[in-house]
């Protein structure tokens, strides 16, 4: 495959080397109304000058075209540095090359390479495409061989559900890094000790790839039950109790979620994390509130890691 030369955006590895990273995650829209809300959130968060933003990729490639289109539009029409997601689910190697080429064509040079979950049931049996990949490290090698890309991977504070134990999971993670990963973003979590223990296990194996913790503030009971509970993420019983106690008061639920997330962020920053990655659910209010509570915009400016304000 002919290598792509991408010059528009800075590499995430270079931005991370410059200082703390503060970044946002968006989902590709399913309808025109969803797209309107997405772009409203993007424009409201853009003045915060995040280090980068990422756009997720649906199970089985279900949002492939929308993900590439939205990621490319962010690169073209905003001051933001986008990271495109890519999963191996239901894709042949030829199809994966095509997606990588699509990212290159729209000026995206940063890619998060994920094996992905089985479509329909995240906990179902993993069946690789007969002409595809079985492991994320294979996808990392493909992206790195396809041009001047910076590659990220996933990390699992609670270990991957298919890993037999945390130490084995850390070994798998290090394999992905040695295959060419430049950085990692965790799955969402609610216990900061889980992240810190993961970081210690990885460091003990001689791997220094920066692992960015992903934080998702709970903004509604629906968010909690659909995303947190169904994902299998461990959550503090007292947090769940407080949220359900105020189920009829949306403002109170959002405040509880924001305060808990902000407390996590404070401890993570005190522990020297490379940055914070916020799962926005295509909304801006909760993230803005956390930013204001912690003074993250001024902190990002002082660290010098914010993305350059050029299109």
PDB file of C-alpha atoms in Angstrom:
ATOM      1  CA  UNK A   1       0.000   0.000   0.000  1.00  0.00           C
ATOM      2  CA  UNK A   2       1.347   3.431  -0.881  1.00  0.00           C
ATOM      3  CA  UNK A   3       2.064   5.488   2.230  1.00  0.00           C
ATOM      4  CA  UNK A   4       0.044   8.618   2.891  1.00  0.00           C
ATOM      5  CA  UNK A   5       1.741  11.872   3.798  1.00  0.00           C
ATOM      6  CA  UNK A   6      -0.354  13.881   6.223  1.00  0.00           C
ATOM      7  CA  UNK A   7       0.758  17.366   7.228  1.00  0.00           C
ATOM      8  CA  UNK A   8      -2.316  19.184   8.527  1.00  0.00           C
ATOM      9  CA  UNK A   9      -2.554  18.142  12.174  1.00  0.00           C
ATOM     10  CA  UNK A  10       0.066  17.748  14.904  1.00  0.00           C
ATOM     11  CA  UNK A  11       0.722  14.248  16.212  1.00  0.00           C
ATOM     12  CA  UNK A  12      -0.843  13.457  19.593  1.00  0.00           C
ATOM     13  CA  UNK A  13       2.491  12.086  20.838  1.00  0.00           C
ATOM     14  CA  UNK A  14       4.038  15.528  20.295  1.00  0.00           C
ATOM     15  CA  UNK A  15       1.150  17.319  22.013  1.00  0.00           C
ATOM     16  CA  UNK A  16       1.424  14.972  25.004  1.00  0.00           C
ATOM     17  CA  UNK A  17       5.154  15.617  25.209  1.00  0.00           C
ATOM     18  CA  UNK A  18       4.427  19.356  25.464  1.00  0.00           C
ATOM     19  CA  UNK A  19       2.374  19.098  28.659  1.00  0.00           C
ATOM     20  CA  UNK A  20      -0.946  17.977  30.138  1.00  0.00           C
ATOM     21  CA  UNK A  21      -3.645  16.976  27.669  1.00  0.00           C
ATOM     22  CA  UNK A  22      -7.337  17.784  27.989  1.00  0.00           C
ATOM     23  CA  UNK A  23      -9.486  16.172  25.305  1.00  0.00           C
ATOM     24  CA  UNK A  24     -13.088  15.357  24.391  1.00  0.00           C
ATOM     25  CA  UNK A  25     -14.836  12.355  22.861  1.00  0.00           C
ATOM     26  CA  UNK A  26     -17.841  12.619  20.535  1.00  0.00           C
ATOM     27  CA  UNK A  27     -20.114  10.067  18.913  1.00  0.00           C
ATOM     28  CA  UNK A  28     -21.076  10.138  15.211  1.00  0.00           C
ATOM     29  CA  UNK A  29     -24.668  11.380  14.744  1.00  0.00           C
ATOM     30  CA  UNK A  30     -27.451   9.056  13.613  1.00  0.00           C
ATOM     31  CA  UNK A  31     -29.939  11.702  12.458  1.00  0.00           C
ATOM     32  CA  UNK A  32     -29.896  15.306  11.231  1.00  0.00           C
ATOM     33  CA  UNK A  33     -31.040  16.459  14.669  1.00  0.00           C
ATOM     34  CA  UNK A  34     -28.227  14.452  16.280  1.00  0.00           C
ATOM     35  CA  UNK A  35     -25.790  16.133  13.912  1.00  0.00           C
ATOM     36  CA  UNK A  36     -27.094  19.569  14.845  1.00  0.00           C
ATOM     37  CA  UNK A  37     -26.613  18.793  18.549  1.00  0.00           C
ATOM     38  CA  UNK A  38     -23.151  17.383  17.905  1.00  0.00           C
ATOM     39  CA  UNK A  39     -21.961  20.507  16.119  1.00  0.00           C
ATOM     40  CA  UNK A  40     -23.491  22.716  18.784  1.00  0.00           C
ATOM     41  CA  UNK A  41     -21.458  20.823  21.403  1.00  0.00           C
ATOM     42  CA  UNK A  42     -18.305  21.026  19.270  1.00  0.00           C
ATOM     43  CA  UNK A  43     -18.643  24.782  18.824  1.00  0.00           C
ATOM     44  CA  UNK A  44     -19.377  25.314  22.526  1.00  0.00           C
ATOM     45  CA  UNK A  45     -16.328  23.283  23.582  1.00  0.00           C
ATOM     46  CA  UNK A  46     -13.964  24.541  20.878  1.00  0.00           C
ATOM     47  CA  UNK A  47     -13.076  27.773  22.763  1.00  0.00           C
ATOM     48  CA  UNK A  48     -11.602  25.595  25.532  1.00  0.00           C
ATOM     49  CA  UNK A  49      -8.836  24.726  23.040  1.00  0.00           C
ATOM     50  CA  UNK A  50      -8.625  21.011  23.911  1.00  0.00           C
ATOM     51  CA  UNK A  51      -5.467  19.160  23.010  1.00  0.00           C
ATOM     52  CA  UNK A  52      -7.511  16.915  20.710  1.00  0.00           C
ATOM     53  CA  UNK A  53     -10.980  15.489  20.157  1.00  0.00           C
ATOM     54  CA  UNK A  54     -11.958  11.988  19.092  1.00  0.00           C
ATOM     55  CA  UNK A  55     -14.934  10.549  17.209  1.00  0.00           C
ATOM     56  CA  UNK A  56     -16.031   7.020  18.054  1.00  0.00           C
ATOM     57  CA  UNK A  57     -16.615   4.157  15.635  1.00  0.00           C
ATOM     58  CA  UNK A  58     -19.743   2.013  15.926  1.00  0.00           C
ATOM     59  CA  UNK A  59     -19.692  -1.727  16.523  1.00  0.00           C
ATOM     60  CA  UNK A  60     -19.148  -3.705  13.365  1.00  0.00           C
ATOM     61  CA  UNK A  61     -18.325  -0.571  11.410  1.00  0.00           C
ATOM     62  CA  UNK A  62     -21.943   0.571  11.690  1.00  0.00           C
ATOM     63  CA  UNK A  63     -20.926   4.235  11.744  1.00  0.00           C
ATOM     64  CA  UNK A  64     -17.777   4.014   9.633  1.00  0.00           C
ATOM     65  CA  UNK A  65     -18.751   6.526   6.960  1.00  0.00           C
ATOM     66  CA  UNK A  66     -20.229   9.014   9.439  1.00  0.00           C
ATOM     67  CA  UNK A  67     -17.198   8.724  11.705  1.00  0.00           C
ATOM     68  CA  UNK A  68     -14.793   9.465   8.854  1.00  0.00           C
ATOM     69  CA  UNK A  69     -16.990  12.307   7.571  1.00  0.00           C
ATOM     70  CA  UNK A  70     -17.374  13.991  10.966  1.00  0.00           C
ATOM     71  CA  UNK A  71     -13.685  13.537  11.792  1.00  0.00           C
ATOM     72  CA  UNK A  72     -12.709  15.050   8.460  1.00  0.00           C
ATOM     73  CA  UNK A  73     -15.097  17.956   8.881  1.00  0.00           C
ATOM     74  CA  UNK A  74     -13.590  18.710  12.293  1.00  0.00           C
ATOM     75  CA  UNK A  75     -10.134  18.746  10.684  1.00  0.00           C
ATOM     76  CA  UNK A  76     -11.326  21.019   7.873  1.00  0.00           C
ATOM     77  CA  UNK A  77     -13.721  23.425   9.590  1.00  0.00           C
ATOM     78  CA  UNK A  78     -12.493  23.857  13.162  1.00  0.00           C
ATOM     79  CA  UNK A  79      -9.346  24.714  15.092  1.00  0.00           C
ATOM     80  CA  UNK A  80      -9.422  21.242  16.711  1.00  0.00           C
ATOM     81  CA  UNK A  81      -7.066  18.298  16.235  1.00  0.00           C
ATOM     82  CA  UNK A  82      -9.199  15.181  15.583  1.00  0.00           C
ATOM     83  CA  UNK A  83      -8.449  11.544  16.360  1.00  0.00           C
ATOM     84  CA  UNK A  84     -10.373   9.022  14.267  1.00  0.00           C
ATOM     85  CA  UNK A  85     -11.411   5.704  15.805  1.00  0.00           C
ATOM     86  CA  UNK A  86     -10.905   2.466  13.889  1.00  0.00           C
ATOM     87  CA  UNK A  87     -11.976  -1.055  14.873  1.00  0.00           C
ATOM     88  CA  UNK A  88     -11.261  -4.456  13.378  1.00  0.00           C
ATOM     89  CA  UNK A  89     -14.816  -5.761  13.874  1.00  0.00           C
ATOM     90  CA  UNK A  90     -16.364  -7.185  10.694  1.00  0.00           C
ATOM     91  CA  UNK A  91     -13.646  -5.666   8.497  1.00  0.00           C
ATOM     92  CA  UNK A  92     -11.244  -7.360   6.135  1.00  0.00           C
ATOM     93  CA  UNK A  93      -7.708  -6.030   5.927  1.00  0.00           C
ATOM     94  CA  UNK A  94      -8.601  -4.524   2.545  1.00  0.00           C
ATOM     95  CA  UNK A  95     -11.529  -2.639   4.110  1.00  0.00           C
ATOM     96  CA  UNK A  96      -9.327  -1.439   6.954  1.00  0.00           C
ATOM     97  CA  UNK A  97      -6.816  -0.101   4.434  1.00  0.00           C
ATOM     98  CA  UNK A  98      -9.684   1.751   2.760  1.00  0.00           C
ATOM     99  CA  UNK A  99     -10.743   3.404   6.027  1.00  0.00           C
ATOM    100  CA  UNK A 100      -7.151   4.382   6.801  1.00  0.00           C
ATOM    101  CA  UNK A 101      -6.944   5.904   3.338  1.00  0.00           C
ATOM    102  CA  UNK A 102     -10.188   7.775   3.958  1.00  0.00           C
ATOM    103  CA  UNK A 103      -8.732   9.316   7.090  1.00  0.00           C
ATOM    104  CA  UNK A 104      -5.579  10.276   5.216  1.00  0.00           C
ATOM    105  CA  UNK A 105      -7.659  11.886   2.467  1.00  0.00           C
ATOM    106  CA  UNK A 106      -9.388  14.228   4.920  1.00  0.00           C
ATOM    107  CA  UNK A 107      -6.175  15.250   6.667  1.00  0.00           C
ATOM    108  CA  UNK A 108      -6.442  13.078   9.778  1.00  0.00           C
ATOM    109  CA  UNK A 109      -3.106  11.724  10.990  1.00  0.00           C
ATOM    110  CA  UNK A 110      -4.098  10.488  14.469  1.00  0.00           C
ATOM    111  CA  UNK A 111      -5.970   7.185  14.801  1.00  0.00           C
ATOM    112  CA  UNK A 112      -7.194   5.195  17.809  1.00  0.00           C
ATOM    113  CA  UNK A 113      -6.797   1.532  16.821  1.00  0.00           C
ATOM    114  CA  UNK A 114      -9.210  -0.799  18.623  1.00  0.00           C
ATOM    115  CA  UNK A 115     -10.123  -4.429  18.175  1.00  0.00           C
ATOM    116  CA  UNK A 116     -13.681  -3.526  19.139  1.00  0.00           C
ATOM    117  CA  UNK A 117     -16.591  -5.402  20.706  1.00  0.00           C
ATOM    118  CA  UNK A 118     -18.752  -8.021  19.001  1.00  0.00           C
ATOM    119  CA  UNK A 119     -21.723  -6.253  17.360  1.00  0.00           C
ATOM    120  CA  UNK A 120     -25.001  -6.528  19.229  1.00  0.00           C
ATOM    121  CA  UNK A 121     -23.526  -7.951  22.443  1.00  0.00           C
ATOM    122  CA  UNK A 122     -20.328  -6.456  23.866  1.00  0.00           C
ATOM    123  CA  UNK A 123     -19.932  -9.564  26.021  1.00  0.00           C
ATOM    124  CA  UNK A 124     -20.620 -12.003  23.200  1.00  0.00           C
ATOM    125  CA  UNK A 125     -18.143 -14.289  21.510  1.00  0.00           C
ATOM    126  CA  UNK A 126     -15.467 -12.533  19.486  1.00  0.00           C
ATOM    127  CA  UNK A 127     -15.321 -13.848  15.916  1.00  0.00           C
ATOM    128  CA  UNK A 128     -12.674 -12.251  13.690  1.00  0.00           C
ATOM    129  CA  UNK A 129     -13.399 -11.494  10.047  1.00  0.00           C
ATOM    130  CA  UNK A 130     -11.981 -14.373   7.958  1.00  0.00           C
ATOM    131  CA  UNK A 131      -9.812 -11.896   6.050  1.00  0.00           C
ATOM    132  CA  UNK A 132      -9.277  -9.545   8.971  1.00  0.00           C
ATOM    133  CA  UNK A 133      -7.466  -9.283  12.295  1.00  0.00           C
ATOM    134  CA  UNK A 134      -7.925 -11.013  15.629  1.00  0.00           C
ATOM    135  CA  UNK A 135      -5.926  -8.617  17.759  1.00  0.00           C
ATOM    136  CA  UNK A 136      -5.544  -4.857  18.160  1.00  0.00           C
ATOM    137  CA  UNK A 137      -1.762  -5.058  17.877  1.00  0.00           C
ATOM    138  CA  UNK A 138      -2.182  -6.251  14.271  1.00  0.00           C
ATOM    139  CA  UNK A 139      -4.305  -3.184  13.546  1.00  0.00           C
ATOM    140  CA  UNK A 140      -1.666  -0.950  15.149  1.00  0.00           C
ATOM    141  CA  UNK A 141       0.993  -2.379  12.836  1.00  0.00           C
ATOM    142  CA  UNK A 142      -1.227  -1.841   9.794  1.00  0.00           C
ATOM    143  CA  UNK A 143      -1.891   1.811  10.606  1.00  0.00           C
ATOM    144  CA  UNK A 144       1.775   2.515  11.336  1.00  0.00           C
ATOM    145  CA  UNK A 145       2.782   0.879   8.049  1.00  0.00           C
ATOM    146  CA  UNK A 146       0.240   2.934   6.094  1.00  0.00           C
ATOM    147  CA  UNK A 147       1.845   6.339   6.416  1.00  0.00           C
ATOM    148  CA  UNK A 148       2.739   9.087   8.848  1.00  0.00           C
ATOM    149  CA  UNK A 149       0.131   8.248  11.460  1.00  0.00           C
ATOM    150  CA  UNK A 150       0.224   8.619  15.225  1.00  0.00           C
ATOM    151  CA  UNK A 151      -1.546   5.632  16.792  1.00  0.00           C
ATOM    152  CA  UNK A 152      -3.418   5.289  20.056  1.00  0.00           C
ATOM    153  CA  UNK A 153      -4.857   2.184  21.705  1.00  0.00           C
ATOM    154  CA  UNK A 154      -7.304   1.337  24.481  1.00  0.00           C
ATOM    155  CA  UNK A 155      -6.378   0.587  28.079  1.00  0.00           C
ATOM    156  CA  UNK A 156      -8.580  -1.090  30.685  1.00  0.00           C
ATOM    157  CA  UNK A 157      -8.338   0.011  34.342  1.00  0.00           C
ATOM    158  CA  UNK A 158     -10.620  -2.864  35.362  1.00  0.00           C
ATOM    159  CA  UNK A 159      -8.872  -5.176  32.856  1.00  0.00           C
ATOM    160  CA  UNK A 160     -10.418  -6.234  29.574  1.00  0.00           C
ATOM    161  CA  UNK A 161     -13.421  -8.498  30.230  1.00  0.00           C
ATOM    162  CA  UNK A 162     -11.744 -11.277  28.255  1.00  0.00           C
ATOM    163  CA  UNK A 163      -8.418 -11.082  30.073  1.00  0.00           C
ATOM    164  CA  UNK A 164      -8.026 -13.749  32.767  1.00  0.00           C
ATOM    165  CA  UNK A 165      -6.327 -11.409  35.264  1.00  0.00           C
ATOM    166  CA  UNK A 166      -4.886  -7.874  35.525  1.00  0.00           C
ATOM    167  CA  UNK A 167      -1.269  -8.938  34.976  1.00  0.00           C
ATOM    168  CA  UNK A 168      -2.128 -10.752  31.751  1.00  0.00           C
ATOM    169  CA  UNK A 169      -4.132  -7.747  30.626  1.00  0.00           C
ATOM    170  CA  UNK A 170      -1.133  -5.486  31.257  1.00  0.00           C
ATOM    171  CA  UNK A 171       1.029  -7.837  29.191  1.00  0.00           C
ATOM    172  CA  UNK A 172      -1.413  -7.598  26.276  1.00  0.00           C
ATOM    173  CA  UNK A 173      -1.398  -3.813  26.582  1.00  0.00           C
ATOM    174  CA  UNK A 174       2.400  -3.674  26.432  1.00  0.00           C
ATOM    175  CA  UNK A 175       2.323  -5.846  23.312  1.00  0.00           C
ATOM    176  CA  UNK A 176       0.107  -3.239  21.612  1.00  0.00           C
ATOM    177  CA  UNK A 177       2.506  -0.504  22.601  1.00  0.00           C
ATOM    178  CA  UNK A 178       5.515  -2.405  21.291  1.00  0.00           C
ATOM    179  CA  UNK A 179       3.635  -2.924  18.029  1.00  0.00           C
ATOM    180  CA  UNK A 180       3.783   0.850  17.553  1.00  0.00           C
ATOM    181  CA  UNK A 181       1.239   2.603  19.785  1.00  0.00           C
ATOM    182  CA  UNK A 182       2.170   6.149  20.818  1.00  0.00           C
ATOM    183  CA  UNK A 183      -0.472   6.725  23.495  1.00  0.00           C
ATOM    184  CA  UNK A 184      -3.506   5.114  25.118  1.00  0.00           C
ATOM    185  CA  UNK A 185      -6.948   6.183  26.292  1.00  0.00           C
ATOM    186  CA  UNK A 186      -8.717   4.151  28.964  1.00  0.00           C
ATOM    187  CA  UNK A 187     -12.229   2.856  29.052  1.00  0.00           C
ATOM    188  CA  UNK A 188     -14.394   4.905  31.425  1.00  0.00           C
ATOM    189  CA  UNK A 189     -14.046   4.027  35.098  1.00  0.00           C
ATOM    190  CA  UNK A 190     -15.183   5.323  38.484  1.00  0.00           C
ATOM    191  CA  UNK A 191     -12.455   4.154  40.874  1.00  0.00           C
ATOM    192  CA  UNK A 192      -9.212   6.103  40.475  1.00  0.00           C
ATOM    193  CA  UNK A 193      -7.239   3.354  42.210  1.00  0.00           C
ATOM    194  CA  UNK A 194      -8.032   1.027  39.291  1.00  0.00           C
ATOM    195  CA  UNK A 195      -6.327   3.447  36.910  1.00  0.00           C
ATOM    196  CA  UNK A 196      -3.333   3.939  39.195  1.00  0.00           C
ATOM    197  CA  UNK A 197      -2.835   0.189  39.621  1.00  0.00           C
ATOM    198  CA  UNK A 198      -2.975  -0.278  35.837  1.00  0.00           C
ATOM    199  CA  UNK A 199      -0.362   2.440  35.378  1.00  0.00           C
ATOM    200  CA  UNK A 200       1.889   0.764  37.966  1.00  0.00           C
ATOM    201  CA  UNK A 201       1.576  -2.640  36.268  1.00  0.00           C
ATOM    202  CA  UNK A 202       2.445  -1.173  32.876  1.00  0.00           C
ATOM    203  CA  UNK A 203       5.363   0.866  34.230  1.00  0.00           C
ATOM    204  CA  UNK A 204       6.726  -2.219  35.989  1.00  0.00           C
ATOM    205  CA  UNK A 205       6.951  -3.864  32.574  1.00  0.00           C
ATOM    206  CA  UNK A 206       9.162  -1.065  31.282  1.00  0.00           C
ATOM    207  CA  UNK A 207       6.469   0.596  29.161  1.00  0.00           C
ATOM    208  CA  UNK A 208       6.318   4.395  29.274  1.00  0.00           C
ATOM    209  CA  UNK A 209       3.493   4.984  26.781  1.00  0.00           C
ATOM    210  CA  UNK A 210       1.232   7.698  28.265  1.00  0.00           C
ATOM    211  CA  UNK A 211      -2.164   6.395  29.392  1.00  0.00           C
ATOM    212  CA  UNK A 212      -4.884   9.070  29.393  1.00  0.00           C
ATOM    213  CA  UNK A 213      -7.783   8.366  31.774  1.00  0.00           C
ATOM    214  CA  UNK A 214     -11.279   8.684  30.303  1.00  0.00           C
ATOM    215  CA  UNK A 215     -13.877  10.315  32.560  1.00  0.00           C
ATOM    216  CA  UNK A 216     -17.607  10.322  31.875  1.00  0.00           C
ATOM    217  CA  UNK A 217     -19.734  12.536  34.133  1.00  0.00           C
ATOM    218  CA  UNK A 218     -23.152  11.025  34.748  1.00  0.00           C
ATOM    219  CA  UNK A 219     -25.754  13.556  33.665  1.00  0.00           C
ATOM    220  CA  UNK A 220     -29.002  11.555  33.947  1.00  0.00           C
ATOM    221  CA  UNK A 221     -30.434   8.329  35.306  1.00  0.00           C
ATOM    222  CA  UNK A 222     -30.839   7.202  31.698  1.00  0.00           C
ATOM    223  CA  UNK A 223     -27.127   7.719  31.070  1.00  0.00           C
ATOM    224  CA  UNK A 224     -26.277   5.790  34.204  1.00  0.00           C
ATOM    225  CA  UNK A 225     -28.507   2.816  33.411  1.00  0.00           C
ATOM    226  CA  UNK A 226     -27.856   2.592  29.666  1.00  0.00           C
ATOM    227  CA  UNK A 227     -24.147   3.221  29.524  1.00  0.00           C
ATOM    228  CA  UNK A 228     -22.631   2.619  32.921  1.00  0.00           C
ATOM    229  CA  UNK A 229     -24.621  -0.415  34.011  1.00  0.00           C
ATOM    230  CA  UNK A 230     -24.704  -2.059  30.565  1.00  0.00           C
ATOM    231  CA  UNK A 231     -20.981  -1.501  30.072  1.00  0.00           C
ATOM    232  CA  UNK A 232     -20.204  -3.500  33.169  1.00  0.00           C
ATOM    233  CA  UNK A 233     -18.103  -0.689  34.652  1.00  0.00           C
ATOM    234  CA  UNK A 234     -17.751  -0.884  38.427  1.00  0.00           C
ATOM    235  CA  UNK A 235     -19.403   2.046  40.141  1.00  0.00           C
ATOM    236  CA  UNK A 236     -19.579   3.091  43.802  1.00  0.00           C
ATOM    237  CA  UNK A 237     -22.877   1.945  45.341  1.00  0.00           C
ATOM    238  CA  UNK A 238     -23.207   5.277  47.140  1.00  0.00           C
ATOM    239  CA  UNK A 239     -23.026   7.122  43.813  1.00  0.00           C
ATOM    240  CA  UNK A 240     -25.752   4.930  42.341  1.00  0.00           C
ATOM    241  CA  UNK A 241     -27.878   5.411  45.447  1.00  0.00           C
ATOM    242  CA  UNK A 242     -27.608   9.214  45.307  1.00  0.00           C
ATOM    243  CA  UNK A 243     -28.434   9.304  41.591  1.00  0.00           C
ATOM    244  CA  UNK A 244     -31.506   7.110  41.978  1.00  0.00           C
ATOM    245  CA  UNK A 245     -32.611   9.043  45.052  1.00  0.00           C
ATOM    246  CA  UNK A 246     -32.793  12.185  42.908  1.00  0.00           C
ATOM    247  CA  UNK A 247     -34.110  10.487  39.773  1.00  0.00           C
ATOM    248  CA  UNK A 248     -36.912  13.050  39.379  1.00  0.00           C
ATOM    249  CA  UNK A 249     -34.567  16.034  39.605  1.00  0.00           C
ATOM    250  CA  UNK A 250     -32.400  16.217  36.481  1.00  0.00           C
ATOM    251  CA  UNK A 251     -30.423  19.208  37.717  1.00  0.00           C
ATOM    252  CA  UNK A 252     -29.568  17.424  40.955  1.00  0.00           C
ATOM    253  CA  UNK A 253     -28.493  14.261  39.122  1.00  0.00           C
ATOM    254  CA  UNK A 254     -26.242  16.270  36.821  1.00  0.00           C
ATOM    255  CA  UNK A 255     -24.715  18.097  39.782  1.00  0.00           C
ATOM    256  CA  UNK A 256     -24.016  14.811  41.564  1.00  0.00           C
ATOM    257  CA  UNK A 257     -22.398  13.377  38.434  1.00  0.00           C
ATOM    258  CA  UNK A 258     -20.314  16.485  37.768  1.00  0.00           C
ATOM    259  CA  UNK A 259     -19.120  16.720  41.374  1.00  0.00           C
ATOM    260  CA  UNK A 260     -18.091  13.058  41.427  1.00  0.00           C
ATOM    261  CA  UNK A 261     -16.278  13.345  38.089  1.00  0.00           C
ATOM    262  CA  UNK A 262     -14.546  16.543  39.211  1.00  0.00           C
ATOM    263  CA  UNK A 263     -13.355  14.796  42.366  1.00  0.00           C
ATOM    264  CA  UNK A 264     -11.916  11.991  40.247  1.00  0.00           C
ATOM    265  CA  UNK A 265     -10.178  14.521  38.023  1.00  0.00           C
ATOM    266  CA  UNK A 266      -8.651  16.336  40.982  1.00  0.00           C
ATOM    267  CA  UNK A 267      -7.086  13.155  42.325  1.00  0.00           C
ATOM    268  CA  UNK A 268      -5.940  11.970  38.909  1.00  0.00           C
ATOM    269  CA  UNK A 269      -4.227  15.280  38.215  1.00  0.00           C
ATOM    270  CA  UNK A 270      -2.587  15.167  41.642  1.00  0.00           C
ATOM    271  CA  UNK A 271      -1.256  11.713  40.734  1.00  0.00           C
ATOM    272  CA  UNK A 272       0.459  13.098  37.639  1.00  0.00           C
ATOM    273  CA  UNK A 273      -1.694  11.705  34.823  1.00  0.00           C
ATOM    274  CA  UNK A 274      -0.751  12.859  31.295  1.00  0.00           C
ATOM    275  CA  UNK A 275      -4.168  14.453  30.933  1.00  0.00           C
ATOM    276  CA  UNK A 276      -7.910  13.858  31.000  1.00  0.00           C
ATOM    277  CA  UNK A 277     -10.219  12.599  28.246  1.00  0.00           C
ATOM    278  CA  UNK A 278     -13.877  13.519  28.696  1.00  0.00           C
ATOM    279  CA  UNK A 279     -16.667  11.392  27.233  1.00  0.00           C
ATOM    280  CA  UNK A 280     -19.161  14.134  26.337  1.00  0.00           C
ATOM    281  CA  UNK A 281     -22.065  12.065  24.958  1.00  0.00           C
ATOM    282  CA  UNK A 282     -22.296  14.920  22.412  1.00  0.00           C
ATOM    283  CA  UNK A 283     -23.207  17.451  25.063  1.00  0.00           C
ATOM    284  CA  UNK A 284     -21.140  20.288  26.436  1.00  0.00           C
ATOM    285  CA  UNK A 285     -22.678  21.418  29.708  1.00  0.00           C
ATOM    286  CA  UNK A 286     -21.186  18.850  32.107  1.00  0.00           C
ATOM    287  CA  UNK A 287     -17.727  19.154  30.599  1.00  0.00           C
ATOM    288  CA  UNK A 288     -17.861  22.942  30.766  1.00  0.00           C
ATOM    289  CA  UNK A 289     -18.888  22.750  34.426  1.00  0.00           C
ATOM    290  CA  UNK A 290     -15.960  20.466  35.269  1.00  0.00           C
ATOM    291  CA  UNK A 291     -13.585  22.736  33.392  1.00  0.00           C
ATOM    292  CA  UNK A 292     -14.804  25.741  35.350  1.00  0.00           C
ATOM    293  CA  UNK A 293     -14.719  23.877  38.670  1.00  0.00           C
ATOM    294  CA  UNK A 294     -11.106  22.786  38.211  1.00  0.00           C
ATOM    295  CA  UNK A 295      -9.816  25.766  36.217  1.00  0.00           C
ATOM    296  CA  UNK A 296      -8.682  23.422  33.451  1.00  0.00           C
ATOM    297  CA  UNK A 297      -8.659  26.002  30.672  1.00  0.00           C
ATOM    298  CA  UNK A 298      -6.055  28.122  32.447  1.00  0.00           C
ATOM    299  CA  UNK A 299      -4.158  24.964  33.381  1.00  0.00           C
ATOM    300  CA  UNK A 300      -4.134  23.841  29.736  1.00  0.00           C
ATOM    301  CA  UNK A 301      -2.806  27.240  28.626  1.00  0.00           C
ATOM    302  CA  UNK A 302      -0.029  27.172  31.217  1.00  0.00           C
ATOM    303  CA  UNK A 303       1.016  23.648  30.240  1.00  0.00           C
ATOM    304  CA  UNK A 304       1.426  24.678  26.612  1.00  0.00           C
ATOM    305  CA  UNK A 305      -0.240  21.485  25.328  1.00  0.00           C
ATOM    306  CA  UNK A 306      -3.422  22.959  23.871  1.00  0.00           C
ATOM    307  CA  UNK A 307      -3.885  22.393  20.175  1.00  0.00           C
ATOM    308  CA  UNK A 308      -2.716  25.320  18.037  1.00  0.00           C
ATOM    309  CA  UNK A 309      -5.520  27.700  17.117  1.00  0.00           C
ATOM    310  CA  UNK A 310      -5.195  27.297  13.376  1.00  0.00           C
ATOM    311  CA  UNK A 311      -7.483  25.564  10.939  1.00  0.00           C
TER     312      UNK A 311
END
